[in-house]
Amino acid sequence: MTTPFYGIYGAGGCGRGILPIAREMLMVQGVPPKRLVFIDDAPAAGSMNGHAVMTFDEFCKHPASTRHAALAIANSKVREKLSLVLTERGVGPLSVVATNAIIMDDVRIGDGALLSPFVTLTSNIKIGRCFHANLYSYVEHDCVIGDYVTFAPSVKCNGNVVIEDHVYIGAGAVIKQGQPGRPLVVGQGAIVGMGAVVTKSVAPGVTVAGNPAKPMPGA
Ligand code: UDP
């Protein structure tokens, strides 16, 4: 009899930070660590940190009752592409949530979220697919976050903020709160630099940095 099989797609920095959280989460559900592997399209080694590394094809051929994978790759466009590949091959999305992540009331979160240790999502928040919230990040009340959004460590997203699809927010950035009905909006595909203090809305596709955050010429 075969059992479910789990993969962390990406054996880079992001994947190696997520796999131990997944291992702990799955062990609580009675899944032995050997049923959890890295998936990587360019494997650097046959095993890493005590877990097998296999290509996606190998993962799909491995005996299993069901297959589930988390996309642990920071590049949001790659996550979107691989998310379609998982669906095509019948691999279910896997969300990985650290045991000490705090999720308060009325938080709706899409498939494939990765919530690292010390992440807090407060109340009345909507989040799309494949959200990455790295170590110590928080999302405050009444925020709406799109698909494939990436928060590096220690991002502080205050209340009434809208973050559109494919936004990347660098480590330690602070997003000022918006107002009810008049949110601060970080537009689709925008990049917020490390340590930026974002005091007003950011246009789609623009890179901002500094305090107060301003568009970077030529970026
Ligand atoms: N990768 C992959 N398929 C892709 C793109 C990337 O398997 O389509 C893997 C790549 O081989 C690498 C990992 O994802 O091992 C990304 O690791 P990296 O340290 O470059 O970035 P991060 O972990 O920060 O996303």
PDB file of C-alpha atoms and ligand atoms in Angstrom:
ATOM      1  CA  MET A   1       0.000   0.000   0.000  1.00  0.00           C
ATOM      2  CA  THR A   2       1.373   3.444  -0.876  1.00  0.00           C
ATOM      3  CA  THR A   3       0.907   6.588   1.140  1.00  0.00           C
ATOM      4  CA  PRO A   4       0.873  10.325   0.374  1.00  0.00           C
ATOM      5  CA  PHE A   5       4.127  11.843  -0.827  1.00  0.00           C
ATOM      6  CA  TYR A   6       5.203  15.433  -0.187  1.00  0.00           C
ATOM      7  CA  GLY A   7       7.660  17.724  -1.950  1.00  0.00           C
ATOM      8  CA  ILE A   8       9.229  21.101  -1.341  1.00  0.00           C
ATOM      9  CA  TYR A   9       9.818  22.474  -4.835  1.00  0.00           C
ATOM     10  CA  GLY A  10      13.128  24.353  -4.838  1.00  0.00           C
ATOM     11  CA  ALA A  11      16.210  23.187  -2.962  1.00  0.00           C
ATOM     12  CA  GLY A  12      17.684  26.697  -2.725  1.00  0.00           C
ATOM     13  CA  GLY A  13      17.695  29.051   0.243  1.00  0.00           C
ATOM     14  CA  CYS A  14      13.929  29.361   0.393  1.00  0.00           C
ATOM     15  CA  GLY A  15      13.310  25.613   0.148  1.00  0.00           C
ATOM     16  CA  ARG A  16      15.868  24.748   2.821  1.00  0.00           C
ATOM     17  CA  GLY A  17      14.177  27.256   5.142  1.00  0.00           C
ATOM     18  CA  ILE A  18      10.750  25.751   4.519  1.00  0.00           C
ATOM     19  CA  LEU A  19      11.429  22.014   4.509  1.00  0.00           C
ATOM     20  CA  PRO A  20      12.078  21.715   8.283  1.00  0.00           C
ATOM     21  CA  ILE A  21       8.810  23.537   8.974  1.00  0.00           C
ATOM     22  CA  ALA A  22       6.994  21.162   6.625  1.00  0.00           C
ATOM     23  CA  ARG A  23       8.688  18.175   8.278  1.00  0.00           C
ATOM     24  CA  GLU A  24       7.471  19.279  11.710  1.00  0.00           C
ATOM     25  CA  MET A  25       3.967  20.044  10.405  1.00  0.00           C
ATOM     26  CA  LEU A  26       3.700  16.669   8.653  1.00  0.00           C
ATOM     27  CA  MET A  27       5.147  14.699  11.579  1.00  0.00           C
ATOM     28  CA  VAL A  28       2.293  16.016  13.738  1.00  0.00           C
ATOM     29  CA  GLN A  29      -0.022  14.501  11.098  1.00  0.00           C
ATOM     30  CA  GLY A  30       1.847  11.178  11.345  1.00  0.00           C
ATOM     31  CA  VAL A  31       3.800  11.538   8.083  1.00  0.00           C
ATOM     32  CA  PRO A  32       7.336  10.085   8.384  1.00  0.00           C
ATOM     33  CA  PRO A  33      10.197  12.388   7.243  1.00  0.00           C
ATOM     34  CA  LYS A  34      11.159  10.002   4.407  1.00  0.00           C
ATOM     35  CA  ARG A  35       7.856  10.843   2.676  1.00  0.00           C
ATOM     36  CA  LEU A  36       9.059  14.450   2.328  1.00  0.00           C
ATOM     37  CA  VAL A  37      11.622  15.327  -0.365  1.00  0.00           C
ATOM     38  CA  PHE A  38      13.053  18.299  -2.212  1.00  0.00           C
ATOM     39  CA  ILE A  39      12.002  18.701  -5.852  1.00  0.00           C
ATOM     40  CA  ASP A  40      14.472  20.595  -8.030  1.00  0.00           C
ATOM     41  CA  ASP A  41      14.826  20.894 -11.799  1.00  0.00           C
ATOM     42  CA  ALA A  42      18.605  21.316 -11.459  1.00  0.00           C
ATOM     43  CA  PRO A  43      19.465  19.147  -8.457  1.00  0.00           C
ATOM     44  CA  ALA A  44      22.915  19.925  -7.055  1.00  0.00           C
ATOM     45  CA  ALA A  45      23.023  16.700  -5.022  1.00  0.00           C
ATOM     46  CA  GLY A  46      21.032  13.491  -4.524  1.00  0.00           C
ATOM     47  CA  SER A  47      20.165  14.468  -0.985  1.00  0.00           C
ATOM     48  CA  MET A  48      20.249  17.570   1.137  1.00  0.00           C
ATOM     49  CA  ASN A  49      19.799  18.046   4.874  1.00  0.00           C
ATOM     50  CA  GLY A  50      18.765  14.407   5.209  1.00  0.00           C
ATOM     51  CA  HIS A  51      16.088  14.473   2.483  1.00  0.00           C
ATOM     52  CA  ALA A  52      16.202  13.121  -1.063  1.00  0.00           C
ATOM     53  CA  VAL A  53      16.390  15.669  -3.890  1.00  0.00           C
ATOM     54  CA  MET A  54      14.547  14.583  -7.040  1.00  0.00           C
ATOM     55  CA  THR A  55      13.425  16.094 -10.301  1.00  0.00           C
ATOM     56  CA  PHE A  56       9.732  16.779 -10.774  1.00  0.00           C
ATOM     57  CA  ASP A  57       9.452  13.801 -13.128  1.00  0.00           C
ATOM     58  CA  GLU A  58      10.996  11.518 -10.510  1.00  0.00           C
ATOM     59  CA  PHE A  59       8.648  12.944  -7.884  1.00  0.00           C
ATOM     60  CA  CYS A  60       5.643  12.231 -10.121  1.00  0.00           C
ATOM     61  CA  LYS A  61       6.796   8.633 -10.748  1.00  0.00           C
ATOM     62  CA  HIS A  62       7.567   7.813  -7.119  1.00  0.00           C
ATOM     63  CA  PRO A  63       4.994   5.381  -5.673  1.00  0.00           C
ATOM     64  CA  ALA A  64       2.355   7.370  -3.787  1.00  0.00           C
ATOM     65  CA  SER A  65      -1.373   7.398  -3.115  1.00  0.00           C
ATOM     66  CA  THR A  66      -1.440  11.197  -3.577  1.00  0.00           C
ATOM     67  CA  ARG A  67       1.215  13.860  -4.216  1.00  0.00           C
ATOM     68  CA  HIS A  68       1.441  17.342  -2.734  1.00  0.00           C
ATOM     69  CA  ALA A  69       4.035  20.061  -3.233  1.00  0.00           C
ATOM     70  CA  ALA A  70       4.852  23.496  -1.842  1.00  0.00           C
ATOM     71  CA  LEU A  71       6.487  26.012  -4.171  1.00  0.00           C
ATOM     72  CA  ALA A  72       9.424  27.323  -2.147  1.00  0.00           C
ATOM     73  CA  ILE A  73      10.986  29.564  -4.787  1.00  0.00           C
ATOM     74  CA  ALA A  74      11.139  33.307  -4.169  1.00  0.00           C
ATOM     75  CA  ASN A  75      10.665  34.288  -7.843  1.00  0.00           C
ATOM     76  CA  SER A  76       6.896  34.785  -8.124  1.00  0.00           C
ATOM     77  CA  LYS A  77       6.736  34.268 -11.896  1.00  0.00           C
ATOM     78  CA  VAL A  78       8.402  30.878 -11.461  1.00  0.00           C
ATOM     79  CA  ARG A  79       5.849  30.025  -8.745  1.00  0.00           C
ATOM     80  CA  GLU A  80       2.997  30.920 -11.081  1.00  0.00           C
ATOM     81  CA  LYS A  81       4.457  28.805 -13.896  1.00  0.00           C
ATOM     82  CA  LEU A  82       5.132  25.812 -11.633  1.00  0.00           C
ATOM     83  CA  SER A  83       1.728  26.083 -10.036  1.00  0.00           C
ATOM     84  CA  LEU A  84       0.170  25.316 -13.446  1.00  0.00           C
ATOM     85  CA  VAL A  85       2.593  22.423 -13.922  1.00  0.00           C
ATOM     86  CA  LEU A  86       1.565  20.926 -10.561  1.00  0.00           C
ATOM     87  CA  THR A  87      -2.104  21.130 -11.511  1.00  0.00           C
ATOM     88  CA  GLU A  88      -1.465  19.547 -14.918  1.00  0.00           C
ATOM     89  CA  ARG A  89       0.326  16.592 -13.297  1.00  0.00           C
ATOM     90  CA  GLY A  90      -2.278  16.106 -10.543  1.00  0.00           C
ATOM     91  CA  VAL A  91       0.001  17.262  -7.715  1.00  0.00           C
ATOM     92  CA  GLY A  92      -1.979  19.062  -5.012  1.00  0.00           C
ATOM     93  CA  PRO A  93      -0.845  22.358  -3.496  1.00  0.00           C
ATOM     94  CA  LEU A  94       0.769  22.189  -0.053  1.00  0.00           C
ATOM     95  CA  SER A  95       0.662  25.068   2.407  1.00  0.00           C
ATOM     96  CA  VAL A  96       3.352  25.116   5.073  1.00  0.00           C
ATOM     97  CA  VAL A  97       2.618  26.975   8.284  1.00  0.00           C
ATOM     98  CA  ALA A  98       5.100  27.245  11.163  1.00  0.00           C
ATOM     99  CA  THR A  99       3.740  26.027  14.481  1.00  0.00           C
ATOM    100  CA  ASN A 100       4.342  29.440  16.027  1.00  0.00           C
ATOM    101  CA  ALA A 101       2.749  31.472  13.213  1.00  0.00           C
ATOM    102  CA  ILE A 102      -0.284  33.337  14.520  1.00  0.00           C
ATOM    103  CA  ILE A 103      -3.436  33.598  12.424  1.00  0.00           C
ATOM    104  CA  MET A 104      -6.252  35.554  14.029  1.00  0.00           C
ATOM    105  CA  ASP A 105      -9.904  35.957  12.937  1.00  0.00           C
ATOM    106  CA  ASP A 106     -11.420  35.903   9.438  1.00  0.00           C
ATOM    107  CA  VAL A 107      -8.196  35.337   7.539  1.00  0.00           C
ATOM    108  CA  ARG A 108      -8.877  33.846   4.104  1.00  0.00           C
ATOM    109  CA  ILE A 109      -5.729  32.547   2.507  1.00  0.00           C
ATOM    110  CA  GLY A 110      -5.260  30.833  -0.870  1.00  0.00           C
ATOM    111  CA  ASP A 111      -3.529  27.541  -1.632  1.00  0.00           C
ATOM    112  CA  GLY A 112       0.190  27.067  -1.313  1.00  0.00           C
ATOM    113  CA  ALA A 113       1.001  29.662   1.358  1.00  0.00           C
ATOM    114  CA  LEU A 114       4.329  29.439   3.167  1.00  0.00           C
ATOM    115  CA  LEU A 115       4.240  31.064   6.597  1.00  0.00           C
ATOM    116  CA  SER A 116       7.644  31.026   8.292  1.00  0.00           C
ATOM    117  CA  PRO A 117       8.298  31.117  12.035  1.00  0.00           C
ATOM    118  CA  PHE A 118       7.057  34.207  13.928  1.00  0.00           C
ATOM    119  CA  VAL A 119       4.700  35.365  11.175  1.00  0.00           C
ATOM    120  CA  THR A 120       1.523  37.055  12.372  1.00  0.00           C
ATOM    121  CA  LEU A 121      -1.628  37.595  10.325  1.00  0.00           C
ATOM    122  CA  THR A 122      -4.118  39.573  12.391  1.00  0.00           C
ATOM    123  CA  SER A 123      -7.839  39.814  11.591  1.00  0.00           C
ATOM    124  CA  ASN A 124     -10.046  40.361   8.533  1.00  0.00           C
ATOM    125  CA  ILE A 125      -7.429  39.703   5.898  1.00  0.00           C
ATOM    126  CA  LYS A 126      -7.716  38.196   2.421  1.00  0.00           C
ATOM    127  CA  ILE A 127      -4.646  36.656   0.763  1.00  0.00           C
ATOM    128  CA  GLY A 128      -4.313  34.998  -2.659  1.00  0.00           C
ATOM    129  CA  ARG A 129      -2.393  31.977  -3.919  1.00  0.00           C
ATOM    130  CA  CYS A 130       1.196  30.999  -3.044  1.00  0.00           C
ATOM    131  CA  PHE A 131       1.880  33.791  -0.548  1.00  0.00           C
ATOM    132  CA  HIS A 132       5.345  33.749   1.012  1.00  0.00           C
ATOM    133  CA  ALA A 133       5.620  35.411   4.410  1.00  0.00           C
ATOM    134  CA  ASN A 134       9.177  35.040   5.602  1.00  0.00           C
ATOM    135  CA  LEU A 135      10.457  35.116   9.209  1.00  0.00           C
ATOM    136  CA  TYR A 136       8.919  37.752  11.517  1.00  0.00           C
ATOM    137  CA  SER A 137       6.697  39.335   8.854  1.00  0.00           C
ATOM    138  CA  TYR A 138       3.259  40.563   9.785  1.00  0.00           C
ATOM    139  CA  VAL A 139       0.062  41.552   8.008  1.00  0.00           C
ATOM    140  CA  GLU A 140      -2.267  43.797   9.988  1.00  0.00           C
ATOM    141  CA  HIS A 141      -6.079  44.108   9.886  1.00  0.00           C
ATOM    142  CA  ASP A 142      -8.166  44.696   6.743  1.00  0.00           C
ATOM    143  CA  CYS A 143      -5.398  44.063   4.221  1.00  0.00           C
ATOM    144  CA  VAL A 144      -5.996  42.464   0.825  1.00  0.00           C
ATOM    145  CA  ILE A 145      -3.033  40.637  -0.696  1.00  0.00           C
ATOM    146  CA  GLY A 146      -3.054  39.240  -4.242  1.00  0.00           C
ATOM    147  CA  ASP A 147      -1.554  36.105  -5.793  1.00  0.00           C
ATOM    148  CA  TYR A 148       2.163  35.192  -5.752  1.00  0.00           C
ATOM    149  CA  VAL A 149       3.158  37.939  -3.333  1.00  0.00           C
ATOM    150  CA  THR A 150       6.500  37.600  -1.548  1.00  0.00           C
ATOM    151  CA  PHE A 151       7.465  39.111   1.804  1.00  0.00           C
ATOM    152  CA  ALA A 152      11.157  38.828   2.759  1.00  0.00           C
ATOM    153  CA  PRO A 153      11.894  38.623   6.521  1.00  0.00           C
ATOM    154  CA  SER A 154      10.492  41.265   8.880  1.00  0.00           C
ATOM    155  CA  VAL A 155       8.095  42.984   6.489  1.00  0.00           C
ATOM    156  CA  LYS A 156       5.644  45.119   8.410  1.00  0.00           C
ATOM    157  CA  CYS A 157       2.421  45.515   6.469  1.00  0.00           C
ATOM    158  CA  ASN A 158       0.068  47.745   8.458  1.00  0.00           C
ATOM    159  CA  GLY A 159      -3.732  47.895   8.268  1.00  0.00           C
ATOM    160  CA  ASN A 160      -5.907  48.793   5.262  1.00  0.00           C
ATOM    161  CA  VAL A 161      -3.230  48.083   2.679  1.00  0.00           C
ATOM    162  CA  VAL A 162      -3.788  46.421  -0.712  1.00  0.00           C
ATOM    163  CA  ILE A 163      -0.864  44.492  -2.193  1.00  0.00           C
ATOM    164  CA  GLU A 164      -1.496  43.392  -5.768  1.00  0.00           C
ATOM    165  CA  ASP A 165      -0.290  40.232  -7.556  1.00  0.00           C
ATOM    166  CA  HIS A 166       3.446  39.485  -7.888  1.00  0.00           C
ATOM    167  CA  VAL A 167       4.634  42.237  -5.543  1.00  0.00           C
ATOM    168  CA  TYR A 168       8.007  41.612  -3.847  1.00  0.00           C
ATOM    169  CA  ILE A 169       8.698  43.368  -0.545  1.00  0.00           C
ATOM    170  CA  GLY A 170      12.273  43.389   0.741  1.00  0.00           C
ATOM    171  CA  ALA A 171      13.505  42.613   4.224  1.00  0.00           C
ATOM    172  CA  GLY A 172      12.519  45.039   6.959  1.00  0.00           C
ATOM    173  CA  ALA A 173      10.301  47.237   4.777  1.00  0.00           C
ATOM    174  CA  VAL A 174       7.439  49.025   6.513  1.00  0.00           C
ATOM    175  CA  ILE A 175       4.165  49.810   4.726  1.00  0.00           C
ATOM    176  CA  LYS A 176       2.193  52.654   6.289  1.00  0.00           C
ATOM    177  CA  GLN A 177      -1.417  51.948   7.082  1.00  0.00           C
ATOM    178  CA  GLY A 178      -4.166  53.115   4.716  1.00  0.00           C
ATOM    179  CA  GLN A 179      -7.650  54.279   5.667  1.00  0.00           C
ATOM    180  CA  PRO A 180     -10.892  52.304   5.564  1.00  0.00           C
ATOM    181  CA  GLY A 181     -12.197  52.730   1.996  1.00  0.00           C
ATOM    182  CA  ARG A 182      -8.964  54.493   0.989  1.00  0.00           C
ATOM    183  CA  PRO A 183      -6.257  51.834   1.208  1.00  0.00           C
ATOM    184  CA  LEU A 184      -2.593  52.358   0.474  1.00  0.00           C
ATOM    185  CA  VAL A 185      -2.062  50.280  -2.704  1.00  0.00           C
ATOM    186  CA  VAL A 186       1.164  48.605  -3.816  1.00  0.00           C
ATOM    187  CA  GLY A 187       0.498  47.947  -7.511  1.00  0.00           C
ATOM    188  CA  GLN A 188       0.958  44.722  -9.432  1.00  0.00           C
ATOM    189  CA  GLY A 189       4.556  43.610  -9.882  1.00  0.00           C
ATOM    190  CA  ALA A 190       6.007  46.464  -7.820  1.00  0.00           C
ATOM    191  CA  ILE A 191       9.210  45.894  -5.849  1.00  0.00           C
ATOM    192  CA  VAL A 192       9.771  47.485  -2.451  1.00  0.00           C
ATOM    193  CA  GLY A 193      13.444  47.669  -1.480  1.00  0.00           C
ATOM    194  CA  MET A 194      14.927  46.361   1.745  1.00  0.00           C
ATOM    195  CA  GLY A 195      14.256  48.688   4.671  1.00  0.00           C
ATOM    196  CA  ALA A 196      11.974  51.011   2.674  1.00  0.00           C
ATOM    197  CA  VAL A 197       9.360  53.058   4.491  1.00  0.00           C
ATOM    198  CA  VAL A 198       6.363  53.177   2.159  1.00  0.00           C
ATOM    199  CA  THR A 199       4.163  56.165   3.047  1.00  0.00           C
ATOM    200  CA  LYS A 200       1.989  56.337  -0.080  1.00  0.00           C
ATOM    201  CA  SER A 201       0.700  54.111  -2.859  1.00  0.00           C
ATOM    202  CA  VAL A 202       3.191  52.575  -5.289  1.00  0.00           C
ATOM    203  CA  ALA A 203       2.327  52.341  -9.011  1.00  0.00           C
ATOM    204  CA  PRO A 204       2.324  48.920 -10.709  1.00  0.00           C
ATOM    205  CA  GLY A 205       5.726  47.673 -11.851  1.00  0.00           C
ATOM    206  CA  VAL A 206       7.679  50.406 -10.054  1.00  0.00           C
ATOM    207  CA  THR A 207      10.642  49.766  -7.723  1.00  0.00           C
ATOM    208  CA  VAL A 208      10.761  51.991  -4.648  1.00  0.00           C
ATOM    209  CA  ALA A 209      13.384  52.338  -1.918  1.00  0.00           C
ATOM    210  CA  GLY A 210      14.387  54.615   0.941  1.00  0.00           C
ATOM    211  CA  ASN A 211      12.649  56.561   3.697  1.00  0.00           C
ATOM    212  CA  PRO A 212      10.216  57.821   2.588  1.00  0.00           C
ATOM    213  CA  ALA A 213      10.216  55.318  -0.268  1.00  0.00           C
ATOM    214  CA  LYS A 214      10.640  56.843  -3.721  1.00  0.00           C
ATOM    215  CA  PRO A 215      10.815  55.322  -7.213  1.00  0.00           C
ATOM    216  CA  MET A 216      14.340  54.311  -8.161  1.00  0.00           C
ATOM    217  CA  PRO A 217      15.400  55.904 -11.442  1.00  0.00           C
ATOM    218  CA  GLY A 218      16.025  53.351 -14.140  1.00  0.00           C
ATOM    219  CA  ALA A 219      14.867  50.409 -12.009  1.00  0.00           C
TER     220      ALA A 219
HETATM  221  N1  UDP B   1      14.263  25.911  -9.526  1.00  0.00           N
HETATM  222  C1  UDP B   1      13.583  24.844 -10.062  1.00  0.00           C
HETATM  223  N2  UDP B   1      12.721  25.077 -11.111  1.00  0.00           N
HETATM  224  C2  UDP B   1      12.559  26.323 -11.676  1.00  0.00           C
HETATM  225  C3  UDP B   1      13.265  27.387 -11.109  1.00  0.00           C
HETATM  226  C4  UDP B   1      14.118  27.168 -10.031  1.00  0.00           C
HETATM  227  O1  UDP B   1      13.715  23.715  -9.588  1.00  0.00           O
HETATM  228  O2  UDP B   1      11.773  26.441 -12.644  1.00  0.00           O
HETATM  229  C5  UDP B   1      15.157  25.678  -8.402  1.00  0.00           C
HETATM  230  C6  UDP B   1      16.616  26.021  -8.705  1.00  0.00           C
HETATM  231  O3  UDP B   1      17.271  24.933  -9.332  1.00  0.00           O
HETATM  232  C7  UDP B   1      17.176  26.329  -7.316  1.00  0.00           C
HETATM  233  C8  UDP B   1      15.943  26.811  -6.540  1.00  0.00           C
HETATM  234  O4  UDP B   1      14.802  26.506  -7.320  1.00  0.00           O
HETATM  235  O5  UDP B   1      17.704  25.179  -6.694  1.00  0.00           O
HETATM  236  C9  UDP B   1      15.967  28.325  -6.302  1.00  0.00           C
HETATM  237  O6  UDP B   1      16.971  28.566  -5.386  1.00  0.00           O
HETATM  238  P1  UDP B   1      17.658  29.992  -5.173  1.00  0.00           P
HETATM  239  O7  UDP B   1      18.544  29.863  -3.991  1.00  0.00           O
HETATM  240  O8  UDP B   1      18.198  30.465  -6.473  1.00  0.00           O
HETATM  241  O9  UDP B   1      16.448  30.964  -4.850  1.00  0.00           O
HETATM  242  P2  UDP B   1      15.385  30.961  -3.627  1.00  0.00           P
HETATM  243  O10 UDP B   1      15.566  29.717  -2.852  1.00  0.00           O
HETATM  244  O11 UDP B   1      15.715  32.190  -2.862  1.00  0.00           O
HETATM  245  O12 UDP B   1      14.078  31.054  -4.311  1.00  0.00           O
END
